[in-house]
């Protein structure tokens, strides 16, 4: 597919703090450009991008990152997150065999998955990006990226690159219209000669153009009204 998945963009008032936290936790270098601060991914690990935007609202986020076992155990990952400025939510107690819910310095929730979890085994340290959205979202993104469904139960879906790694998943819940649709967004990249063709293809799949005023980045909405960016490489 000419379109590639670059990153999950996370907006906050202090993107530098959030980027520094995730850089330390995932051992990734940062790269600044006109769209913010990028922590580049790889063929099997989703990139993360940090940009200026609104603060975390009283509502839980639409998108959560799930950290799975790779080089570190769950307890080691929790300790590393706390050293970098993260915190455990709730009582702070993590029952044996359960995931831990944490927040980064921007207040954005993420989970550290239990070591024995087989669903994310082999997916790498950033095992999953889980999103609010129905099965229609999973089918849409599978078609956009050319990634197969690796989970399809009821309204819950997940897709994964044919090369493996980070899964993109949808909970089956309808998207809450009260949430800011632009605070967390997927960023896609396409070679400039293919941009018009790919833009027409994603529109045919059900996307809607929101803003095409930029020469390099088009803002779109998926069929459930969630914003994403398509950038020319």
PDB file of C-alpha atoms in Angstrom:
ATOM      1  CA  UNK A   1       0.000   0.000   0.000  1.00  0.00           C
ATOM      2  CA  UNK A   2       1.322   3.490  -0.833  1.00  0.00           C
ATOM      3  CA  UNK A   3      -0.020   4.720   2.534  1.00  0.00           C
ATOM      4  CA  UNK A   4       2.025   3.888   5.616  1.00  0.00           C
ATOM      5  CA  UNK A   5       1.141   4.321   9.288  1.00  0.00           C
ATOM      6  CA  UNK A   6       3.563   6.870  10.738  1.00  0.00           C
ATOM      7  CA  UNK A   7       2.369   7.554  14.257  1.00  0.00           C
ATOM      8  CA  UNK A   8      -0.271   8.245  16.840  1.00  0.00           C
ATOM      9  CA  UNK A   9      -0.369  11.998  17.447  1.00  0.00           C
ATOM     10  CA  UNK A  10      -1.012  13.032  21.059  1.00  0.00           C
ATOM     11  CA  UNK A  11      -1.739  16.701  21.679  1.00  0.00           C
ATOM     12  CA  UNK A  12      -1.260  18.469  25.025  1.00  0.00           C
ATOM     13  CA  UNK A  13      -0.243  21.896  26.386  1.00  0.00           C
ATOM     14  CA  UNK A  14       3.303  20.651  27.074  1.00  0.00           C
ATOM     15  CA  UNK A  15       4.193  18.207  24.295  1.00  0.00           C
ATOM     16  CA  UNK A  16       7.880  18.426  25.180  1.00  0.00           C
ATOM     17  CA  UNK A  17       7.236  16.836  28.603  1.00  0.00           C
ATOM     18  CA  UNK A  18       5.147  14.051  27.129  1.00  0.00           C
ATOM     19  CA  UNK A  19       7.708  13.392  24.398  1.00  0.00           C
ATOM     20  CA  UNK A  20      10.552  13.258  26.931  1.00  0.00           C
ATOM     21  CA  UNK A  21       8.607  10.751  29.040  1.00  0.00           C
ATOM     22  CA  UNK A  22       7.851   8.394  26.169  1.00  0.00           C
ATOM     23  CA  UNK A  23      11.346   8.778  24.743  1.00  0.00           C
ATOM     24  CA  UNK A  24      12.803   7.630  28.061  1.00  0.00           C
ATOM     25  CA  UNK A  25      10.281   4.823  28.518  1.00  0.00           C
ATOM     26  CA  UNK A  26      10.567   3.370  25.010  1.00  0.00           C
ATOM     27  CA  UNK A  27      14.246   4.215  24.440  1.00  0.00           C
ATOM     28  CA  UNK A  28      13.511   6.203  21.288  1.00  0.00           C
ATOM     29  CA  UNK A  29      15.163   9.336  19.978  1.00  0.00           C
ATOM     30  CA  UNK A  30      13.065  12.427  19.323  1.00  0.00           C
ATOM     31  CA  UNK A  31      12.854  14.251  16.028  1.00  0.00           C
ATOM     32  CA  UNK A  32      11.288  17.714  15.655  1.00  0.00           C
ATOM     33  CA  UNK A  33       9.527  18.972  12.531  1.00  0.00           C
ATOM     34  CA  UNK A  34       6.716  21.377  11.638  1.00  0.00           C
ATOM     35  CA  UNK A  35       4.081  18.967  13.014  1.00  0.00           C
ATOM     36  CA  UNK A  36       5.648  18.567  16.476  1.00  0.00           C
ATOM     37  CA  UNK A  37       7.974  16.004  18.032  1.00  0.00           C
ATOM     38  CA  UNK A  38       8.179  12.545  16.513  1.00  0.00           C
ATOM     39  CA  UNK A  39       9.382   9.379  18.204  1.00  0.00           C
ATOM     40  CA  UNK A  40       9.889   7.328  15.049  1.00  0.00           C
ATOM     41  CA  UNK A  41       8.586   3.796  15.001  1.00  0.00           C
ATOM     42  CA  UNK A  42       9.675   0.905  12.820  1.00  0.00           C
ATOM     43  CA  UNK A  43       8.152  -1.718  10.557  1.00  0.00           C
ATOM     44  CA  UNK A  44       6.761  -3.424  13.669  1.00  0.00           C
ATOM     45  CA  UNK A  45       6.363  -0.585  16.203  1.00  0.00           C
ATOM     46  CA  UNK A  46       3.991   2.354  15.841  1.00  0.00           C
ATOM     47  CA  UNK A  47       5.547   5.804  15.998  1.00  0.00           C
ATOM     48  CA  UNK A  48       4.378   8.424  18.486  1.00  0.00           C
ATOM     49  CA  UNK A  49       4.046  12.131  17.742  1.00  0.00           C
ATOM     50  CA  UNK A  50       3.527  14.960  20.238  1.00  0.00           C
ATOM     51  CA  UNK A  51       2.053  18.350  19.366  1.00  0.00           C
ATOM     52  CA  UNK A  52       0.488  21.351  21.080  1.00  0.00           C
ATOM     53  CA  UNK A  53      -3.190  21.139  21.901  1.00  0.00           C
ATOM     54  CA  UNK A  54      -5.816  20.979  24.587  1.00  0.00           C
ATOM     55  CA  UNK A  55      -5.266  19.410  27.973  1.00  0.00           C
ATOM     56  CA  UNK A  56      -6.761  16.101  29.039  1.00  0.00           C
ATOM     57  CA  UNK A  57     -10.452  16.582  29.773  1.00  0.00           C
ATOM     58  CA  UNK A  58     -12.507  15.036  32.562  1.00  0.00           C
ATOM     59  CA  UNK A  59     -13.431  12.249  30.150  1.00  0.00           C
ATOM     60  CA  UNK A  60     -11.126   9.303  29.663  1.00  0.00           C
ATOM     61  CA  UNK A  61      -9.166   9.357  26.439  1.00  0.00           C
ATOM     62  CA  UNK A  62     -10.476   7.805  23.247  1.00  0.00           C
ATOM     63  CA  UNK A  63      -7.041   6.231  22.601  1.00  0.00           C
ATOM     64  CA  UNK A  64      -4.906   4.274  25.062  1.00  0.00           C
ATOM     65  CA  UNK A  65      -1.432   2.821  24.586  1.00  0.00           C
ATOM     66  CA  UNK A  66      -0.778  -0.681  25.882  1.00  0.00           C
ATOM     67  CA  UNK A  67       2.768  -1.612  26.842  1.00  0.00           C
ATOM     68  CA  UNK A  68       3.486  -5.329  26.658  1.00  0.00           C
ATOM     69  CA  UNK A  69       6.336  -7.511  27.797  1.00  0.00           C
ATOM     70  CA  UNK A  70       9.519  -7.331  25.713  1.00  0.00           C
ATOM     71  CA  UNK A  71      12.880  -6.693  27.391  1.00  0.00           C
ATOM     72  CA  UNK A  72      11.231  -5.780  30.733  1.00  0.00           C
ATOM     73  CA  UNK A  73       8.703  -7.355  33.034  1.00  0.00           C
ATOM     74  CA  UNK A  74       5.524  -5.540  34.014  1.00  0.00           C
ATOM     75  CA  UNK A  75       6.997  -4.434  37.340  1.00  0.00           C
ATOM     76  CA  UNK A  76      10.175  -3.211  35.647  1.00  0.00           C
ATOM     77  CA  UNK A  77       8.120  -1.200  33.137  1.00  0.00           C
ATOM     78  CA  UNK A  78       6.010   0.322  35.921  1.00  0.00           C
ATOM     79  CA  UNK A  79       9.167   1.325  37.796  1.00  0.00           C
ATOM     80  CA  UNK A  80      10.700   2.816  34.648  1.00  0.00           C
ATOM     81  CA  UNK A  81       7.505   4.795  33.991  1.00  0.00           C
ATOM     82  CA  UNK A  82       7.476   6.182  37.528  1.00  0.00           C
ATOM     83  CA  UNK A  83      11.125   7.224  37.254  1.00  0.00           C
ATOM     84  CA  UNK A  84      10.321   9.053  34.021  1.00  0.00           C
ATOM     85  CA  UNK A  85       7.421  10.977  35.569  1.00  0.00           C
ATOM     86  CA  UNK A  86       4.425   8.666  35.174  1.00  0.00           C
ATOM     87  CA  UNK A  87       2.093   7.558  37.943  1.00  0.00           C
ATOM     88  CA  UNK A  88      -0.183   4.663  38.805  1.00  0.00           C
ATOM     89  CA  UNK A  89      -3.882   5.499  38.810  1.00  0.00           C
ATOM     90  CA  UNK A  90      -6.529   4.274  41.209  1.00  0.00           C
ATOM     91  CA  UNK A  91      -5.356   2.709  44.461  1.00  0.00           C
ATOM     92  CA  UNK A  92      -1.858   2.102  43.098  1.00  0.00           C
ATOM     93  CA  UNK A  93      -2.218  -1.600  43.799  1.00  0.00           C
ATOM     94  CA  UNK A  94      -1.692  -3.922  40.821  1.00  0.00           C
ATOM     95  CA  UNK A  95      -3.194  -7.374  41.471  1.00  0.00           C
ATOM     96  CA  UNK A  96      -1.174 -10.362  40.293  1.00  0.00           C
ATOM     97  CA  UNK A  97      -2.045 -11.288  36.726  1.00  0.00           C
ATOM     98  CA  UNK A  98      -3.731  -7.947  35.997  1.00  0.00           C
ATOM     99  CA  UNK A  99      -2.810  -4.918  33.925  1.00  0.00           C
ATOM    100  CA  UNK A 100      -1.709  -1.647  35.537  1.00  0.00           C
ATOM    101  CA  UNK A 101      -3.387   1.638  34.590  1.00  0.00           C
ATOM    102  CA  UNK A 102      -0.993   4.576  34.559  1.00  0.00           C
ATOM    103  CA  UNK A 103      -0.840   8.169  33.337  1.00  0.00           C
ATOM    104  CA  UNK A 104       1.977  10.047  31.627  1.00  0.00           C
ATOM    105  CA  UNK A 105       2.947  13.657  32.520  1.00  0.00           C
ATOM    106  CA  UNK A 106       0.167  14.979  30.243  1.00  0.00           C
ATOM    107  CA  UNK A 107      -2.399  12.963  32.196  1.00  0.00           C
ATOM    108  CA  UNK A 108      -2.969  10.560  29.303  1.00  0.00           C
ATOM    109  CA  UNK A 109      -3.837   7.050  30.448  1.00  0.00           C
ATOM    110  CA  UNK A 110      -1.927   3.994  29.320  1.00  0.00           C
ATOM    111  CA  UNK A 111      -1.767   0.387  30.487  1.00  0.00           C
ATOM    112  CA  UNK A 112       1.145  -1.857  31.369  1.00  0.00           C
ATOM    113  CA  UNK A 113      -0.077  -5.317  30.443  1.00  0.00           C
ATOM    114  CA  UNK A 114       0.519  -8.366  32.625  1.00  0.00           C
ATOM    115  CA  UNK A 115       3.500 -10.541  31.706  1.00  0.00           C
ATOM    116  CA  UNK A 116       1.407 -13.657  31.011  1.00  0.00           C
ATOM    117  CA  UNK A 117      -0.822 -11.984  28.412  1.00  0.00           C
ATOM    118  CA  UNK A 118      -0.794 -14.157  25.286  1.00  0.00           C
ATOM    119  CA  UNK A 119      -2.786 -11.787  23.073  1.00  0.00           C
ATOM    120  CA  UNK A 120       0.105  -9.282  22.925  1.00  0.00           C
ATOM    121  CA  UNK A 121       2.933 -11.819  23.131  1.00  0.00           C
ATOM    122  CA  UNK A 122       5.619 -10.971  20.588  1.00  0.00           C
ATOM    123  CA  UNK A 123       4.114  -7.580  19.729  1.00  0.00           C
ATOM    124  CA  UNK A 124       7.043  -5.618  21.188  1.00  0.00           C
ATOM    125  CA  UNK A 125       7.101  -2.982  23.948  1.00  0.00           C
ATOM    126  CA  UNK A 126       4.317  -0.898  22.379  1.00  0.00           C
ATOM    127  CA  UNK A 127       2.007  -3.849  21.977  1.00  0.00           C
ATOM    128  CA  UNK A 128      -1.265  -2.146  21.132  1.00  0.00           C
ATOM    129  CA  UNK A 129      -2.992   1.137  20.430  1.00  0.00           C
ATOM    130  CA  UNK A 130      -6.575   0.600  21.548  1.00  0.00           C
ATOM    131  CA  UNK A 131      -9.298   3.011  20.493  1.00  0.00           C
ATOM    132  CA  UNK A 132     -12.947   3.724  21.036  1.00  0.00           C
ATOM    133  CA  UNK A 133     -14.878   2.699  17.945  1.00  0.00           C
ATOM    134  CA  UNK A 134     -17.112   0.022  16.504  1.00  0.00           C
ATOM    135  CA  UNK A 135     -16.310  -2.824  14.133  1.00  0.00           C
ATOM    136  CA  UNK A 136     -16.817  -0.372  11.252  1.00  0.00           C
ATOM    137  CA  UNK A 137     -13.636   1.426  12.352  1.00  0.00           C
ATOM    138  CA  UNK A 138     -11.609  -1.776  12.314  1.00  0.00           C
ATOM    139  CA  UNK A 139     -12.844  -2.659   8.839  1.00  0.00           C
ATOM    140  CA  UNK A 140     -12.165   0.867   7.567  1.00  0.00           C
ATOM    141  CA  UNK A 141      -8.595   0.945   8.864  1.00  0.00           C
ATOM    142  CA  UNK A 142      -7.906  -2.563   7.651  1.00  0.00           C
ATOM    143  CA  UNK A 143      -8.831  -1.418   4.145  1.00  0.00           C
ATOM    144  CA  UNK A 144      -6.898   1.868   4.382  1.00  0.00           C
ATOM    145  CA  UNK A 145      -3.652   0.298   5.573  1.00  0.00           C
ATOM    146  CA  UNK A 146      -3.943  -3.126   3.993  1.00  0.00           C
ATOM    147  CA  UNK A 147      -3.504  -4.736   7.409  1.00  0.00           C
ATOM    148  CA  UNK A 148      -5.504  -7.907   8.117  1.00  0.00           C
ATOM    149  CA  UNK A 149      -7.939  -8.338  10.968  1.00  0.00           C
ATOM    150  CA  UNK A 150      -6.274 -10.373  13.718  1.00  0.00           C
ATOM    151  CA  UNK A 151      -9.230 -10.099  16.109  1.00  0.00           C
ATOM    152  CA  UNK A 152     -12.896  -9.942  15.159  1.00  0.00           C
ATOM    153  CA  UNK A 153     -15.293 -10.826  17.968  1.00  0.00           C
ATOM    154  CA  UNK A 154     -18.669  -9.098  18.125  1.00  0.00           C
ATOM    155  CA  UNK A 155     -17.915  -5.388  17.726  1.00  0.00           C
ATOM    156  CA  UNK A 156     -14.308  -5.722  18.938  1.00  0.00           C
ATOM    157  CA  UNK A 157     -11.652  -5.696  16.241  1.00  0.00           C
ATOM    158  CA  UNK A 158      -7.885  -5.444  15.887  1.00  0.00           C
ATOM    159  CA  UNK A 159      -5.582  -5.169  12.910  1.00  0.00           C
ATOM    160  CA  UNK A 160      -1.845  -5.702  12.626  1.00  0.00           C
ATOM    161  CA  UNK A 161       0.806  -5.144  10.003  1.00  0.00           C
ATOM    162  CA  UNK A 162       1.659  -8.322   8.052  1.00  0.00           C
ATOM    163  CA  UNK A 163       5.141  -7.888   9.559  1.00  0.00           C
ATOM    164  CA  UNK A 164       3.720  -8.125  13.087  1.00  0.00           C
ATOM    165  CA  UNK A 165       4.258  -5.736  15.986  1.00  0.00           C
ATOM    166  CA  UNK A 166       1.903  -3.093  17.375  1.00  0.00           C
ATOM    167  CA  UNK A 167      -1.779  -3.904  17.008  1.00  0.00           C
ATOM    168  CA  UNK A 168      -4.422  -1.247  16.361  1.00  0.00           C
ATOM    169  CA  UNK A 169      -7.637  -2.196  18.157  1.00  0.00           C
ATOM    170  CA  UNK A 170     -11.191  -0.902  18.619  1.00  0.00           C
ATOM    171  CA  UNK A 171     -13.259  -1.578  21.724  1.00  0.00           C
ATOM    172  CA  UNK A 172     -16.618  -1.944  19.988  1.00  0.00           C
ATOM    173  CA  UNK A 173     -18.025   1.117  21.777  1.00  0.00           C
ATOM    174  CA  UNK A 174     -19.505   3.936  19.729  1.00  0.00           C
ATOM    175  CA  UNK A 175     -17.328   7.049  19.622  1.00  0.00           C
ATOM    176  CA  UNK A 176     -18.394   9.572  22.262  1.00  0.00           C
ATOM    177  CA  UNK A 177     -19.162  12.855  20.452  1.00  0.00           C
ATOM    178  CA  UNK A 178     -18.284  14.795  23.633  1.00  0.00           C
ATOM    179  CA  UNK A 179     -14.584  14.007  23.141  1.00  0.00           C
ATOM    180  CA  UNK A 180     -12.296  16.297  21.172  1.00  0.00           C
ATOM    181  CA  UNK A 181     -11.829  14.366  17.890  1.00  0.00           C
ATOM    182  CA  UNK A 182      -8.493  16.042  17.119  1.00  0.00           C
ATOM    183  CA  UNK A 183      -6.616  15.599  20.422  1.00  0.00           C
ATOM    184  CA  UNK A 184      -5.448  12.106  19.491  1.00  0.00           C
ATOM    185  CA  UNK A 185      -5.100  11.227  15.832  1.00  0.00           C
ATOM    186  CA  UNK A 186      -3.485   8.722  13.512  1.00  0.00           C
ATOM    187  CA  UNK A 187      -0.876  10.177  11.162  1.00  0.00           C
ATOM    188  CA  UNK A 188      -0.454   8.522   7.765  1.00  0.00           C
ATOM    189  CA  UNK A 189       2.253   9.204   5.209  1.00  0.00           C
ATOM    190  CA  UNK A 190       2.125   8.850   1.448  1.00  0.00           C
ATOM    191  CA  UNK A 191       4.621   9.621  -1.314  1.00  0.00           C
ATOM    192  CA  UNK A 192       3.704  12.887  -3.042  1.00  0.00           C
ATOM    193  CA  UNK A 193       3.052  11.357  -6.504  1.00  0.00           C
ATOM    194  CA  UNK A 194       0.519   8.961  -4.959  1.00  0.00           C
ATOM    195  CA  UNK A 195      -1.220  11.480  -2.688  1.00  0.00           C
ATOM    196  CA  UNK A 196      -4.175  12.409  -4.921  1.00  0.00           C
ATOM    197  CA  UNK A 197      -4.876   8.774  -5.749  1.00  0.00           C
ATOM    198  CA  UNK A 198      -4.682   7.677  -2.137  1.00  0.00           C
ATOM    199  CA  UNK A 199      -6.814  10.582  -0.957  1.00  0.00           C
ATOM    200  CA  UNK A 200      -9.513   9.557  -3.418  1.00  0.00           C
ATOM    201  CA  UNK A 201      -9.223   5.931  -2.248  1.00  0.00           C
ATOM    202  CA  UNK A 202      -9.706   6.718   1.447  1.00  0.00           C
ATOM    203  CA  UNK A 203     -12.637   8.991   0.609  1.00  0.00           C
ATOM    204  CA  UNK A 204     -14.207   6.133  -1.341  1.00  0.00           C
ATOM    205  CA  UNK A 205     -13.785   3.947   1.750  1.00  0.00           C
ATOM    206  CA  UNK A 206     -15.837   6.432   3.797  1.00  0.00           C
ATOM    207  CA  UNK A 207     -13.450   9.169   4.971  1.00  0.00           C
ATOM    208  CA  UNK A 208     -14.360  12.849   4.738  1.00  0.00           C
ATOM    209  CA  UNK A 209     -11.944  15.723   4.104  1.00  0.00           C
ATOM    210  CA  UNK A 210     -12.059  18.300   6.921  1.00  0.00           C
ATOM    211  CA  UNK A 211      -9.208  20.628   5.914  1.00  0.00           C
ATOM    212  CA  UNK A 212      -7.101  20.548   2.750  1.00  0.00           C
ATOM    213  CA  UNK A 213      -5.625  24.044   3.048  1.00  0.00           C
ATOM    214  CA  UNK A 214      -2.119  22.793   3.872  1.00  0.00           C
ATOM    215  CA  UNK A 215       0.210  21.934   1.012  1.00  0.00           C
ATOM    216  CA  UNK A 216       1.569  18.915   2.889  1.00  0.00           C
ATOM    217  CA  UNK A 217      -1.120  17.669   5.293  1.00  0.00           C
ATOM    218  CA  UNK A 218      -4.799  16.864   4.751  1.00  0.00           C
ATOM    219  CA  UNK A 219      -7.068  16.513   7.784  1.00  0.00           C
ATOM    220  CA  UNK A 220      -9.793  13.905   7.391  1.00  0.00           C
ATOM    221  CA  UNK A 221     -12.431  12.148   9.475  1.00  0.00           C
ATOM    222  CA  UNK A 222     -12.989   8.416   9.451  1.00  0.00           C
ATOM    223  CA  UNK A 223     -16.577   7.049   9.113  1.00  0.00           C
ATOM    224  CA  UNK A 224     -17.132   7.481  12.867  1.00  0.00           C
ATOM    225  CA  UNK A 225     -16.038  11.120  12.890  1.00  0.00           C
ATOM    226  CA  UNK A 226     -12.526  10.640  14.306  1.00  0.00           C
ATOM    227  CA  UNK A 227      -9.842  12.877  12.783  1.00  0.00           C
ATOM    228  CA  UNK A 228      -6.692  11.576  11.143  1.00  0.00           C
ATOM    229  CA  UNK A 229      -3.921  13.203   9.087  1.00  0.00           C
ATOM    230  CA  UNK A 230      -2.596  12.219   5.671  1.00  0.00           C
ATOM    231  CA  UNK A 231       0.818  13.758   4.987  1.00  0.00           C
ATOM    232  CA  UNK A 232       2.915  13.781   1.860  1.00  0.00           C
ATOM    233  CA  UNK A 233       6.392  12.328   2.315  1.00  0.00           C
TER     234      UNK A 233
END
